[in-house]
Coordinates of C-alpha atoms (C1' of nucleotides) in Angstrom, one line a residue:
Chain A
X1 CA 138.9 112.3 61.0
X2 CA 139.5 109.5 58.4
X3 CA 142.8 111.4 57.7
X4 CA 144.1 109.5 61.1
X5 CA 143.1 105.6 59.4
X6 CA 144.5 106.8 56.3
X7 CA 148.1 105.4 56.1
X8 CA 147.1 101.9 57.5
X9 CA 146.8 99.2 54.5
X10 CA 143.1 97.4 54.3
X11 CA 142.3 94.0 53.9
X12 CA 139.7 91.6 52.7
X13 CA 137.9 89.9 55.7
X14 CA 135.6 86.8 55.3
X15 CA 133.8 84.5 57.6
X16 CA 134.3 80.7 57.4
X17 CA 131.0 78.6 58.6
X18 CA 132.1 75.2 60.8
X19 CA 128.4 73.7 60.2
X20 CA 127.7 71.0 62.8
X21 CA 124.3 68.6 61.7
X22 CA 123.7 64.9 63.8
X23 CA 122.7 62.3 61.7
X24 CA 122.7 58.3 62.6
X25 CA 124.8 58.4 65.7
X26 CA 127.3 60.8 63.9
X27 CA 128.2 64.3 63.9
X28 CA 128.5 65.7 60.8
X29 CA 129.5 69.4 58.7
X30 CA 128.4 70.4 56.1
X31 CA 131.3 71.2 53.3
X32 CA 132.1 72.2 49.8
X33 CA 133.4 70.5 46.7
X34 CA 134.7 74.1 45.6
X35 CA 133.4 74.8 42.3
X36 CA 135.6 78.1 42.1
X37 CA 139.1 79.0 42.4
X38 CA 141.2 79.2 44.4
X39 CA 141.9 74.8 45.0
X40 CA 138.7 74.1 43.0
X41 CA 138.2 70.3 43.2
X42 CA 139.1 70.2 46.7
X43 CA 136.9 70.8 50.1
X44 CA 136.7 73.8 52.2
X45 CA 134.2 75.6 54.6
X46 CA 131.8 77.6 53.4
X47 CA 132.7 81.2 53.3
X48 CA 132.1 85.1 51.8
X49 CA 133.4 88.2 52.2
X50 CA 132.3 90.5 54.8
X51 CA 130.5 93.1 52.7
X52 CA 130.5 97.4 54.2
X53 CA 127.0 97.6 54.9
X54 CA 127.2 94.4 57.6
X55 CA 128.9 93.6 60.5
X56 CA 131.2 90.7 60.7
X57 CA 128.3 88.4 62.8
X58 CA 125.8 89.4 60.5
X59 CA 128.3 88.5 57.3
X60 CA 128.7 85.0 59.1
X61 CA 125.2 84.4 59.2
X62 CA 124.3 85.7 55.5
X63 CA 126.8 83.2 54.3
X64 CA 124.8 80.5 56.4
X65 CA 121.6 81.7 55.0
X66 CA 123.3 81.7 51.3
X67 CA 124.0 78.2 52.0
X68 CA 121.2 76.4 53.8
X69 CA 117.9 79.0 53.6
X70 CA 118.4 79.3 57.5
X71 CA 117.7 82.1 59.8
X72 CA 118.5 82.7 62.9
X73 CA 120.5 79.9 63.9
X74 CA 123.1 79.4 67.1
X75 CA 126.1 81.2 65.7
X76 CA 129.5 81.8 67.4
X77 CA 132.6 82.7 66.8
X78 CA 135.2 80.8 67.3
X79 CA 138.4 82.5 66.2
X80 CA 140.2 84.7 63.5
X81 CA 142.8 83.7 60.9
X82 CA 145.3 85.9 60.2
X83 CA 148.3 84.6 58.7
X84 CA 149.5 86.2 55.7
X85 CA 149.6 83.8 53.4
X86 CA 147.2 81.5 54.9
X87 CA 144.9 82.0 51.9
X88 CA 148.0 81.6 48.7
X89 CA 146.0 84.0 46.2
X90 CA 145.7 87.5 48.1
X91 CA 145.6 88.1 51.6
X92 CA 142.7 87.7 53.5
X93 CA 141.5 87.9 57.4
X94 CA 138.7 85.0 58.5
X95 CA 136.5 84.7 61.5
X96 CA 135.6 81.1 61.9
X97 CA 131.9 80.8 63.6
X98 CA 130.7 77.5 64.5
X99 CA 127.2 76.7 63.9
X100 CA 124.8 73.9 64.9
X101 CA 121.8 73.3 62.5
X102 CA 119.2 70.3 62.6
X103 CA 120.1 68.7 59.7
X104 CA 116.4 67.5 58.5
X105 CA 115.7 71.2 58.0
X106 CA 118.0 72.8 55.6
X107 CA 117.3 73.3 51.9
X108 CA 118.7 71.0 50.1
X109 CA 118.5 72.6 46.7
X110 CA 120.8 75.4 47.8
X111 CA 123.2 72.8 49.5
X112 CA 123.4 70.9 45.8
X113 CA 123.6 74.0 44.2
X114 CA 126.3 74.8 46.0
X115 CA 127.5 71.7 45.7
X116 CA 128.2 71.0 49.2
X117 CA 127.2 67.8 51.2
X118 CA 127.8 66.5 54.6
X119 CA 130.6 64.9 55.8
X120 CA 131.4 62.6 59.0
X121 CA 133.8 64.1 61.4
X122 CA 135.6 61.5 62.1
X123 CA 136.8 60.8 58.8
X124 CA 136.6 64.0 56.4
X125 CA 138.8 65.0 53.4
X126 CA 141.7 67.1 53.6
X127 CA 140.3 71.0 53.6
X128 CA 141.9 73.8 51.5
X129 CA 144.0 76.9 53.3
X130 CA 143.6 76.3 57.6
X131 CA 140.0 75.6 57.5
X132 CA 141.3 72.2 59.1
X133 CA 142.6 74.0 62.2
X134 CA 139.1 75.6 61.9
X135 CA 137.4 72.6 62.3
X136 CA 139.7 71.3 65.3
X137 CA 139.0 74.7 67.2
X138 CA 135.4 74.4 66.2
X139 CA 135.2 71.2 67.6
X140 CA 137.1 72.1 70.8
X141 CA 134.7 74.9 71.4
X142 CA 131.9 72.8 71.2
X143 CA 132.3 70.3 73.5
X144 CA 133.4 72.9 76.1
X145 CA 130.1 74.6 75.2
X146 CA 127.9 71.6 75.0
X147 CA 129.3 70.4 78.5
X148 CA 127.9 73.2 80.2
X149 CA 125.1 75.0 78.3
X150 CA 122.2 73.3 76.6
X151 CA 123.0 74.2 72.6
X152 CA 123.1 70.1 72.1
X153 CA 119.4 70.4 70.9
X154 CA 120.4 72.6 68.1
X155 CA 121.3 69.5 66.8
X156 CA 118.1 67.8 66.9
X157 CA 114.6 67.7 65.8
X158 CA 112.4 69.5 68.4
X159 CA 111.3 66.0 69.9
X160 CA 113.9 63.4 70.6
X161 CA 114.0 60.4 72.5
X162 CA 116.8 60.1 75.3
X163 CA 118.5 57.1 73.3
X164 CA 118.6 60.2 70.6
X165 CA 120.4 62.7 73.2
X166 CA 122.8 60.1 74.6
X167 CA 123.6 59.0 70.9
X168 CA 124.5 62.9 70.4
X169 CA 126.4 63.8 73.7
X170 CA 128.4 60.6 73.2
X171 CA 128.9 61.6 69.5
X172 CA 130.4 65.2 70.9
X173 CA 132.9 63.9 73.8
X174 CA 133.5 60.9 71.5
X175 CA 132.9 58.5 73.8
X176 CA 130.4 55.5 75.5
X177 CA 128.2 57.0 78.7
X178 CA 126.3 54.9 81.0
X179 CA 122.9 55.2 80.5
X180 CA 121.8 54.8 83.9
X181 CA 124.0 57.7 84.9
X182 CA 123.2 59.7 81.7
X183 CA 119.0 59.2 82.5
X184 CA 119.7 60.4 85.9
X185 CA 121.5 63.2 85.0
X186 CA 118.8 64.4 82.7
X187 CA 116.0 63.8 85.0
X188 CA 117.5 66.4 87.3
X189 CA 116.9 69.2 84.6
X190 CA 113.5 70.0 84.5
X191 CA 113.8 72.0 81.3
X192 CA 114.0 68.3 79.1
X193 CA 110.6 67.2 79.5
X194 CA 109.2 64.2 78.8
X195 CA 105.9 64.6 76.5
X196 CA 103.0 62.0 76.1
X197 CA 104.0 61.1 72.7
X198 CA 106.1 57.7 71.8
X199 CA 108.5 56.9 69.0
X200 CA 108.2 53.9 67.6
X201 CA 110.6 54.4 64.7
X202 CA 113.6 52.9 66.9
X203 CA 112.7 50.1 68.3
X204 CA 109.7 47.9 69.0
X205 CA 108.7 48.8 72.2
X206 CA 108.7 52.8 71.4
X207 CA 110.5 55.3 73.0
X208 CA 109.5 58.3 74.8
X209 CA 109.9 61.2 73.5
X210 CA 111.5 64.8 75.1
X211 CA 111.2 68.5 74.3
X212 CA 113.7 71.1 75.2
X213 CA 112.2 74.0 77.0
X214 CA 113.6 76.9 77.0
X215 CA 111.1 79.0 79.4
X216 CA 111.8 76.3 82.2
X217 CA 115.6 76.3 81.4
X218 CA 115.5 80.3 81.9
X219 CA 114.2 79.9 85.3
X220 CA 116.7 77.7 86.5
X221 CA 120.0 77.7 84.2
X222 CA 122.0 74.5 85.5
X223 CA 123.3 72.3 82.6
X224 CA 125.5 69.5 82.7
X225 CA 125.8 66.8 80.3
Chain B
X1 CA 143.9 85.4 40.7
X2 CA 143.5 88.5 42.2
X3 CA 140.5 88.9 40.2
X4 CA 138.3 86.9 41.9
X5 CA 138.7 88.5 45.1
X6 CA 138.5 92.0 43.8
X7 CA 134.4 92.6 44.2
X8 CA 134.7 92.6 47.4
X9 CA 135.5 95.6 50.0
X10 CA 138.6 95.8 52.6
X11 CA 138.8 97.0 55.7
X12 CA 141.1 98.4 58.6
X13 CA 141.9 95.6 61.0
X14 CA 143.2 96.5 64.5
X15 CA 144.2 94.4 67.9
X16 CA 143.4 95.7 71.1
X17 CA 145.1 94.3 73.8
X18 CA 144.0 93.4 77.4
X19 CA 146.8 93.7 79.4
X20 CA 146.3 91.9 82.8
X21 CA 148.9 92.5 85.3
X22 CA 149.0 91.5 89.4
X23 CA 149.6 93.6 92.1
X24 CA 149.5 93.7 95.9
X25 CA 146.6 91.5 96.0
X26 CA 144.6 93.0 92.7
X27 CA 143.9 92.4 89.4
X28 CA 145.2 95.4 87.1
X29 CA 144.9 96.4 83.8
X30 CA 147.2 98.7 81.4
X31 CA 145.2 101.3 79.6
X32 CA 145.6 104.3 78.1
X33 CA 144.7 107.8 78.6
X34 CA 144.2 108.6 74.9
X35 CA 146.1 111.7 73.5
X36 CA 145.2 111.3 70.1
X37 CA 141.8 111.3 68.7
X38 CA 139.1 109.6 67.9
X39 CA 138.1 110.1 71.6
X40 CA 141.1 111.4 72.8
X41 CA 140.8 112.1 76.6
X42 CA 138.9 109.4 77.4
X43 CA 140.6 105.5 78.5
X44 CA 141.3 102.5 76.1
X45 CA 142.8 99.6 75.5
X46 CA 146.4 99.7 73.8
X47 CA 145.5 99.2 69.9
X48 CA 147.0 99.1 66.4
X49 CA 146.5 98.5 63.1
X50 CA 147.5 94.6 61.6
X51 CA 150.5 95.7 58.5
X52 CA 150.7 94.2 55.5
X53 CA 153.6 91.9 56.4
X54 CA 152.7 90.7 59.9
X55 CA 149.9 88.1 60.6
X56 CA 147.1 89.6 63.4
X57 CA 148.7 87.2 65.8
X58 CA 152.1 89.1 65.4
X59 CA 150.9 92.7 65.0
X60 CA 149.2 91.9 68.7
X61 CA 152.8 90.9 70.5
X62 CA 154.5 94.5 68.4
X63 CA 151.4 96.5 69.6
X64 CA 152.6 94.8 73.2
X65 CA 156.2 95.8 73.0
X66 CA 155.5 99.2 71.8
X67 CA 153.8 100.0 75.1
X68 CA 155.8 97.4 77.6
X69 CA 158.7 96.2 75.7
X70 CA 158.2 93.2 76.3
X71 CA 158.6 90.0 74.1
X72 CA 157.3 86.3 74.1
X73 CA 153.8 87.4 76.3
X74 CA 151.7 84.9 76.8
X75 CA 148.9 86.0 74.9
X76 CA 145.7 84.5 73.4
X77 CA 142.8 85.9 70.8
X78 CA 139.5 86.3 72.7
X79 CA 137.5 87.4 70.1
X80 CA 137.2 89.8 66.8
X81 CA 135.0 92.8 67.0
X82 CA 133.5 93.7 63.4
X83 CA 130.2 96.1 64.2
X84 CA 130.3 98.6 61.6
X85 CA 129.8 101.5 64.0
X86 CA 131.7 100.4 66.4
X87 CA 135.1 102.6 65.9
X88 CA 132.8 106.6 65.4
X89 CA 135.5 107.8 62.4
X90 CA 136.1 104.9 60.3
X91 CA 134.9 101.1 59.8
X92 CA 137.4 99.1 61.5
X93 CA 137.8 95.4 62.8
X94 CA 139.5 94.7 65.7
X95 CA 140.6 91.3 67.2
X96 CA 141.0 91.4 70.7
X97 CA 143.9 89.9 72.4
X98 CA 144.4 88.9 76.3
X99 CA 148.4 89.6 77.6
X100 CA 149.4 88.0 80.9
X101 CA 153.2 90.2 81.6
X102 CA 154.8 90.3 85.0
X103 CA 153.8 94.1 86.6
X104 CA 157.3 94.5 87.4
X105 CA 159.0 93.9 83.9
X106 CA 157.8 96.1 81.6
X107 CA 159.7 99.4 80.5
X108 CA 158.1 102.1 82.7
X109 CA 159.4 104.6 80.2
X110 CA 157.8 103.5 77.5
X111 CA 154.3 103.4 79.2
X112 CA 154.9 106.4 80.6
X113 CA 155.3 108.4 76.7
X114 CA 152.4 106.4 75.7
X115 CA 150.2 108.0 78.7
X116 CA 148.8 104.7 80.1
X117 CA 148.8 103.2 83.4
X118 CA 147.6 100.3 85.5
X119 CA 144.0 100.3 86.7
X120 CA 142.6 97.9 89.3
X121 CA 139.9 95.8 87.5
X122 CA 137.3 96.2 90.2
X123 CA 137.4 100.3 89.8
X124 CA 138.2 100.8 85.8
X125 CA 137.4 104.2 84.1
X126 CA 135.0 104.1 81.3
X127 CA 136.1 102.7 78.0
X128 CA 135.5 104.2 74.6
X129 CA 134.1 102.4 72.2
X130 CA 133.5 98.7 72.7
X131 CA 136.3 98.0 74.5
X132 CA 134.3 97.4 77.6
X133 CA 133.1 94.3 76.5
X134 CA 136.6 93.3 75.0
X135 CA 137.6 93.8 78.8
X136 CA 134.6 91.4 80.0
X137 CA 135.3 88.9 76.9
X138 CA 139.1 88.5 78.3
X139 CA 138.0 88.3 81.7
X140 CA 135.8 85.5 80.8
X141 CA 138.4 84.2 79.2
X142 CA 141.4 84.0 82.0
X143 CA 139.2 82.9 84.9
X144 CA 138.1 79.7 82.4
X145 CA 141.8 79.4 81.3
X146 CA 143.0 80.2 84.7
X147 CA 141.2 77.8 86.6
X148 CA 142.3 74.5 84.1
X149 CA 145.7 75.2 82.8
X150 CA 149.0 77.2 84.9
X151 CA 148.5 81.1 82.9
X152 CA 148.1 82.7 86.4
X153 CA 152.4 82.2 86.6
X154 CA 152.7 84.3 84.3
X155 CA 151.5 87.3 86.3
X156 CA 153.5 86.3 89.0
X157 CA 157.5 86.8 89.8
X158 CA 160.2 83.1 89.0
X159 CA 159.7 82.6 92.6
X160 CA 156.8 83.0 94.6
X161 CA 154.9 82.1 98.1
X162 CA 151.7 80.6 98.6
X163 CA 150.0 83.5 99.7
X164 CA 150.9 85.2 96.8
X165 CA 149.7 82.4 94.2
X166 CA 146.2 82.5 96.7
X167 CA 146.1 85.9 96.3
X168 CA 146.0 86.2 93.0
X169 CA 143.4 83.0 92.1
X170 CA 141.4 84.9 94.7
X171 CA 141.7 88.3 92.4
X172 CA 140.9 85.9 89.2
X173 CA 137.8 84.5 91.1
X174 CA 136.5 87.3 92.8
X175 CA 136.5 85.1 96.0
X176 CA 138.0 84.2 99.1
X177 CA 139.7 80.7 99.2
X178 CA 140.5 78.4 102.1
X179 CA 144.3 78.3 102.7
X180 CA 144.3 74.7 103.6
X181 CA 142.4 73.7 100.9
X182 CA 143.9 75.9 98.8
X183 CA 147.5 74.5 100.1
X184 CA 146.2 71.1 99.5
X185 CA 145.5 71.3 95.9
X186 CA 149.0 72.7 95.3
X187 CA 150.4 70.1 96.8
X188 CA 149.9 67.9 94.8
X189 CA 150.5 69.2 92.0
X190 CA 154.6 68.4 91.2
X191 CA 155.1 71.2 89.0
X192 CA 155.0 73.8 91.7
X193 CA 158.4 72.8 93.1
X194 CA 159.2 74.5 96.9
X195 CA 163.0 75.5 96.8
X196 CA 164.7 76.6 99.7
X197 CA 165.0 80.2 99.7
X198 CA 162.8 82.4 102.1
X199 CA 160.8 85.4 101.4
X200 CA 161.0 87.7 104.1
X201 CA 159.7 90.6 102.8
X202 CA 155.9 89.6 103.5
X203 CA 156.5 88.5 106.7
X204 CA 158.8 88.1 110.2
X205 CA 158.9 84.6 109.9
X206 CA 159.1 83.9 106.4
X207 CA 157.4 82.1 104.0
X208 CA 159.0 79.3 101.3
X209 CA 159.2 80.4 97.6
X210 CA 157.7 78.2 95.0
X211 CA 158.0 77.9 91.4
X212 CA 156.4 76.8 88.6
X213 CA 158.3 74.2 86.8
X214 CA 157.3 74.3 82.9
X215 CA 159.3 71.1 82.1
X216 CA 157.9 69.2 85.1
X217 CA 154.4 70.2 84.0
X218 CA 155.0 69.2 80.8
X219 CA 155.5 65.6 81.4
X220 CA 152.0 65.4 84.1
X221 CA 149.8 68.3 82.7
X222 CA 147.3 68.3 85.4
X223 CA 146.2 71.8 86.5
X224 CA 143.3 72.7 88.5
X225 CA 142.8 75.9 90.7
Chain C
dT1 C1' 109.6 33.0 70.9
dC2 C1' 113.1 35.9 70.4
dA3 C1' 115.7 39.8 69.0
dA4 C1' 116.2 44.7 70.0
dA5 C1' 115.8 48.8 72.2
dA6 C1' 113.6 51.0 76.6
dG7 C1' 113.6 51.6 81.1
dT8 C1' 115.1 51.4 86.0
dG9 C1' 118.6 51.9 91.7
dT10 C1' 122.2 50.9 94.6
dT11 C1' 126.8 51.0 96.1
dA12 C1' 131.6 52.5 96.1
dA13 C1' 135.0 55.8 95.1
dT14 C1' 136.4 60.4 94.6
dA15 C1' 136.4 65.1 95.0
dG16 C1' 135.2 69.1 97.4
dT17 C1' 134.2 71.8 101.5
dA18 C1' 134.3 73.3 106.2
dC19 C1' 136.8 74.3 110.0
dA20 C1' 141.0 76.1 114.3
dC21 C1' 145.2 76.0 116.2
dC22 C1' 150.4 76.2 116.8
dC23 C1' 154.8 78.2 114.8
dA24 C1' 158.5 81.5 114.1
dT25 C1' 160.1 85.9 114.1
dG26 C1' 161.1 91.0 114.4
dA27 C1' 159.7 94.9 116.5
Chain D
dT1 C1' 155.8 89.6 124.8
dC2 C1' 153.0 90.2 121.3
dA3 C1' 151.3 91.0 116.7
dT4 C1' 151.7 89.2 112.1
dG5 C1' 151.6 86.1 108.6
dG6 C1' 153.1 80.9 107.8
dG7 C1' 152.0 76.5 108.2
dT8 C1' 149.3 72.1 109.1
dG9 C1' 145.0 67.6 109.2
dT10 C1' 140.5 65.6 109.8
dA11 C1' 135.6 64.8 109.3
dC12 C1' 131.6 65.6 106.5
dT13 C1' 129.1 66.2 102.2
dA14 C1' 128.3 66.0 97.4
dT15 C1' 129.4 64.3 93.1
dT16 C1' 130.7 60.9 90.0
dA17 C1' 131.4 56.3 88.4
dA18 C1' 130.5 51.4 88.1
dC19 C1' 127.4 47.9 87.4
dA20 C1' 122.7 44.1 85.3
dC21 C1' 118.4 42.9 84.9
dT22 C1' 113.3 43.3 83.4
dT23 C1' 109.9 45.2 80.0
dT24 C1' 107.6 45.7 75.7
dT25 C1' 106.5 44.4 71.2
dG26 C1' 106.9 43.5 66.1
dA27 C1' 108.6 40.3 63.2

DNA sequence: TCAAAAGTGTTAATAGTACACCCATGA
DNA sequence: TCATGGGTGTACTATTAACACTTTTGA
């Protein structure tokens, strides 16, 4: 059967990581200071090559793992890169997947060891290859997903206070909300519950804090932030 | 250079693509009744395999004119398929691609050697391999695309009537619209121009044919449908 | 006592939805 | 003359957007 494949040329195919983290207000990824070639010295996405005993998704999320020691984290692709001389030493095919991480919970030894830290969105370095259209359709995909399903609190620590979440979602659209209207909004949407516990790290009076659940949110699936 | 890429395996990378086409009132798309193997008998989508000197984008619009003929298709990447079983013979990686053509300009002769015809999406044959799910992916995909930016035109004739552009945003939707409303919407958007001819062919008294004005659109994007 | 963030409702504007009849024509 | 598809407007409902003050408390 493989005789049918046979005269068809092969290629290498890697997975890039977009790696979104929230931190102070700002949305952040997580990049490297390329300590290899090729464009060592200058910033790209994390990547690897897709290996033959892996599937492409499963590559994407090794190279995560490789990075940050996390598991099962919100993965998805978000396009393929197949210019042919997007990458100037040898041809190669990426899949870009975005991924959103809390950003208190990675391991920061492998990050410095890969020498990788996070970066502000809104003002990053100049990235090696495309990864820059990467990032843009990254970013697109986002807040077209974060608009209408609830993967915003991948981004934060289980219990937030709704300063916290409007600080996010206005960090993700890029622009002011009202907090009246944004409140009201989330006090439709049973699945953000409000605990007994207060936070007192941000301000005086204390906040109150929230908790995503997902059993409520699977009995009644209407987001919109 | 080479070197440091050389560890690492390649793989056969393919596109499949989704043809969509409209036709009295439904949703179709081109598939083909394979006559080669792996599989052969059974349906699929149009495929090939990415060349050395093509990026994935462009082997996706030549897989396109092999079958059709047709160039400059509006077509869009909605998603890359990497499961190491997924193709039975060999590994392969295939990026899916959506096609929006006009049903009544591609080269019926070249479909025809190729063995594939137009299915109505509501009553398709089973798919081998994965490309069932490639066929829900792109569905996704248009009725989001369809419903914020003008892609449906693209399945329609230069010149059109209402009933027809209903027709089809009802086949996109899966549901009935209200003409008024419908009429309403279109009305104010400039970019569908009315001209003055008639189409008779639908009806004894005629209906006015529209047409989508790219350059008009261009200056006011604002689509919704 | 005051600075700093938390919390809280109402109103106006806009967008979306429901709905029914007359028109023009060719057969 | 009638069957067929073309064409039109209004009232209601739901959603979204705008807007400002009081509360709590640690420094």
């Amino acid at each position: 059967m493989a005789t049918y494949y046979g005269i068809n040329p092969k290629f290498y195919v890697s997975v890039d990581c977009i790696i979104f983290g929230f931190d102070k207000g700002c949305l952040k990824l997580l990049l490297l200071k390329r300590n290899f070639e090729p464009q060592k010295g200058s910033w790209s996405l994390m990547g690897g090559f897709v290996q033959e005993d892996e599937s492409v998704d499963e590559a994407a999320q090794r190279v995560l793992k490789e990075l940050t020691g996390l598991e099962n984290v919100y993965m998805e692709q978000v396009g393929t890169y197949g210019d042919v001389h997007r990458d100037p030493g040898e041809r190669v095919i990426s899949v870009a997947y975005s991924a959103l991480i809390n950003i208190n919970e990675y391991d920061r030894e492998l990050v410095d060891c890969h020498n990788a830290s996070w970066n502000a969105l809104d003002s990053l370095p100049p990235l090696v290859f495309d990864h820059q259209q990467m990032v843009e359709q990254a970013l697109a995909w986002f807040r077209r997903k974060a608009s209408s399903e609830p993967v915003g609190f991948e981004l934060l620590p289980e219990l937030f206070t709704l300063t916290q979440l409007q600080n996010l979602y206005e960090a993700i659209y890029g622009k002011r909300m009202d907090k009246r209207n944004f409140r009201k909004q989330v006090a439709m949407m049973d699945f953000i519950e409000k605990t007994d516990l207060i936070d007192k790290t941000g301000s005086k009076r204390g906040a109150a804090l929230y908790r995503f659940n997902e059993k409520t949110y699977r009995m009644a699936p209407k987001f919109k932030l």
